[in-house]
XYZ file of C-alpha atoms in Angstrom:
157
model
C 0.000 0.000 0.000
C 1.219 3.479 -0.900
C 1.860 6.005 1.865
C -0.658 8.379 0.254
C -3.571 7.058 -1.795
C -6.583 8.800 -3.304
C -9.719 6.956 -2.198
C -12.760 7.171 -4.457
C -16.211 6.090 -3.251
C -18.353 3.934 -5.525
C -21.748 2.435 -4.829
C -20.688 -1.016 -6.051
C -18.656 -0.620 -9.249
C -15.108 0.098 -8.037
C -13.667 -2.903 -9.877
C -15.423 -2.007 -13.152
C -14.214 1.594 -12.859
C -10.633 0.526 -12.096
C -10.591 -1.802 -15.103
C -11.955 0.964 -17.348
C -9.256 3.403 -16.177
C -6.529 0.771 -16.655
C -7.709 0.084 -20.217
C -8.064 3.773 -21.072
C -4.922 5.423 -19.680
C -1.261 4.442 -19.972
C 0.696 3.706 -16.793
C -2.559 2.496 -15.196
C -3.162 -0.915 -13.631
C -5.576 -2.775 -11.392
C -3.926 -4.108 -8.262
C -5.277 -5.966 -5.235
C -8.988 -6.617 -4.981
C -10.225 -7.161 -1.431
C -13.500 -8.839 -0.559
C -15.645 -8.233 2.503
C -15.020 -10.871 5.193
C -18.624 -10.549 6.393
C -21.899 -8.842 5.535
C -21.970 -5.044 5.688
C -24.742 -2.428 5.354
C -24.693 -2.307 1.531
C -23.412 -5.786 0.697
C -22.617 -9.334 1.601
C -19.577 -11.350 2.599
C -17.473 -11.994 -0.485
C -18.466 -8.796 -2.314
C -15.629 -6.615 -3.572
C -15.064 -3.948 -0.931
C -11.850 -2.243 -2.125
C -9.794 -2.190 -5.310
C -6.261 -0.869 -5.509
C -5.515 0.767 -8.858
C -3.231 3.278 -10.498
C -4.327 5.969 -12.964
C -1.461 7.484 -14.960
C 0.905 6.615 -12.128
C -1.352 7.992 -9.364
C -2.177 5.418 -6.660
C -5.906 5.131 -5.948
C -8.301 2.912 -4.085
C -11.901 2.320 -5.065
C -14.171 1.746 -2.085
C -17.539 0.084 -2.659
C -19.287 1.949 0.141
C -22.822 1.684 -1.200
C -25.194 4.548 -1.913
C -23.966 7.615 -0.117
C -21.628 10.482 -0.877
C -21.859 11.823 -4.408
C -18.846 12.980 -6.380
C -18.515 16.682 -7.141
C -16.310 18.846 -9.338
C -14.389 19.729 -6.173
C -12.247 16.701 -7.072
C -11.102 15.919 -10.602
C -8.342 14.211 -12.501
C -6.593 16.578 -14.912
C -5.102 14.827 -17.919
C -2.563 16.848 -19.941
C -2.761 15.911 -23.611
C -0.202 16.549 -26.345
C -2.503 16.963 -29.346
C -6.068 16.736 -30.628
C -5.811 12.991 -31.225
C -4.954 12.308 -27.580
C -7.581 14.804 -26.399
C -10.228 13.095 -28.535
C -9.178 9.606 -27.433
C -9.573 10.303 -23.691
C -12.647 12.504 -24.046
C -14.422 10.009 -26.271
C -13.498 7.079 -24.011
C -14.956 8.770 -20.930
C -18.037 10.315 -22.542
C -18.628 7.303 -24.805
C -18.667 4.916 -21.826
C -21.754 6.447 -20.234
C -20.138 9.715 -19.160
C -21.265 13.260 -19.818
C -19.769 16.338 -21.388
C -19.359 19.570 -19.518
C -17.689 22.860 -20.398
C -14.078 23.995 -20.821
C -12.566 20.522 -21.246
C -14.404 18.967 -18.295
C -16.388 15.737 -18.444
C -17.638 13.110 -16.000
C -17.318 9.372 -16.262
C -20.337 7.153 -15.692
C -19.468 6.869 -11.991
C -19.568 10.658 -11.541
C -15.796 11.255 -11.329
C -14.802 14.550 -12.984
C -12.012 14.689 -15.546
C -10.318 17.689 -17.115
C -8.956 16.744 -20.526
C -6.545 19.638 -21.004
C -4.339 20.058 -24.075
C -0.879 21.419 -23.314
C -1.623 24.061 -25.968
C -4.093 25.596 -23.509
C -1.815 25.542 -20.482
C 1.096 26.877 -22.559
C -1.064 29.734 -23.878
C -2.185 30.625 -20.363
C 1.389 30.573 -19.041
C 2.553 32.847 -21.876
C 0.141 35.536 -20.725
C -0.773 38.635 -22.652
C -3.410 39.037 -25.325
C -2.837 35.494 -26.655
C -3.720 34.056 -23.243
C -6.832 36.237 -23.101
C -7.974 35.052 -26.521
C -7.197 31.407 -25.657
C -9.158 31.714 -22.418
C -12.134 33.303 -24.163
C -12.105 30.582 -26.846
C -11.900 27.841 -24.202
C -14.910 29.284 -22.391
C -17.074 28.511 -25.459
C -15.924 24.883 -25.814
C -16.908 21.571 -24.335
C -14.096 19.302 -25.571
C -11.105 21.525 -26.312
C -10.484 22.113 -30.015
C -6.708 22.524 -30.256
C -6.715 24.087 -33.757
C -9.339 26.669 -32.729
C -7.400 27.388 -29.557
C -4.142 27.893 -31.456
C -5.931 30.144 -33.975
C -7.276 32.230 -31.084
C -3.774 32.612 -29.640
C -2.491 33.866 -33.023
C -5.359 36.350 -33.194
């Protein structure tokens, strides 16, 4: 077990979520799967209770805690992408697997976890500052999935 692990609450689908993340993102794996030694309020002995997994090198644990806390945008994974192809691949995987689009490069997977699919072109434009950053920011504010070509055109003016 890692010294510091992000724990994500799922009703009952922690293993399915972990396997989806491992198939979708590089440097992601499913680790130990622990089963409940006895019945618990939202399940029975033998049900999966926790799943260790890694998402892009970040250690996580999925906890099948049953109906309860809902995920919010207060927590999200931010995925830096190198180009439109990579942006499309991750966005489409999340949204196409029962997720939902949001604004400004944000989407949610089918379990309610928020993801920011953020092209480096956007972060580089913002770091550069000036009028190019302003135009990039204004363009981003109109987008759902980030359009890298439109963003770069906005930076150029």
